[in-house]
C-alpha positions as a printed Julia matrix, in Angstrom:
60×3 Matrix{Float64}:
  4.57  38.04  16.69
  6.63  37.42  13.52
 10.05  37.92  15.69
  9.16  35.77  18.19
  8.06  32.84  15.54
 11.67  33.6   14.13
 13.27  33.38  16.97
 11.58  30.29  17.88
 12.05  28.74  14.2
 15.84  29.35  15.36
 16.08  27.54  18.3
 14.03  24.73  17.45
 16.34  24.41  14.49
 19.65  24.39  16.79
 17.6   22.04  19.29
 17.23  19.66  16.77
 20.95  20.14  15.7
 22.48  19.74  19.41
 19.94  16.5   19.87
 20.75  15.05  16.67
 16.59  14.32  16.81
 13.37  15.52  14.79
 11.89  18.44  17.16
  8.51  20.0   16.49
  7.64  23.67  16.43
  4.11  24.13  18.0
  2.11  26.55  18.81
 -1.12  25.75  22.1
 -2.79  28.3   23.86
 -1.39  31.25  22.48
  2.02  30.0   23.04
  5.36  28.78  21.27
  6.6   25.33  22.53
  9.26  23.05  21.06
  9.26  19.05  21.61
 11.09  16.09  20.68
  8.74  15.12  17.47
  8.13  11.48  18.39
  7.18  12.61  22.1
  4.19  15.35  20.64
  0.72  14.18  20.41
 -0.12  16.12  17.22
 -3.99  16.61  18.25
 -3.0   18.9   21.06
 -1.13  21.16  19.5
 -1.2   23.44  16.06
  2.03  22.5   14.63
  4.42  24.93  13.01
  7.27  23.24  11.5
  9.58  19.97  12.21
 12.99  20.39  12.04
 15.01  17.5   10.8
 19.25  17.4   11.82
 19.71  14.93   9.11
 18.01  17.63   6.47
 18.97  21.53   6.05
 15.85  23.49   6.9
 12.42  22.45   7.84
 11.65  18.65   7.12
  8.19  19.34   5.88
């Protein structure tokens, strides 16, 4: 599980590089999903990490 959650953490953080936007990494049912942050209802999903273009790393 810890290689898929790092290979998730890295394409979330490209995503969010390529969009220019905030994405969320979020984890519902079991799964791994990525989302523009300001289009994720946060009481759906357990939320991983948010990924910032405009910061290096994770924004929280």
């Amino acid at each position: 599980m810890s290689q898929d959650l790092s290979l998730a953490q890295n394409h979330a953080f490209h995503l969010a590089r390529t969009l220019m936007v905030p994405v969320t990494l979020f984890r519902s049912g079991g799964e791994l999903g990525v989302l523009p942050s300001d289009e994720l209802e946060d009481d759906e999903v357990e939320t991983i990490a948010e990924f910032d273009p405009f910061q290096y790393g994770p924004a929280h």
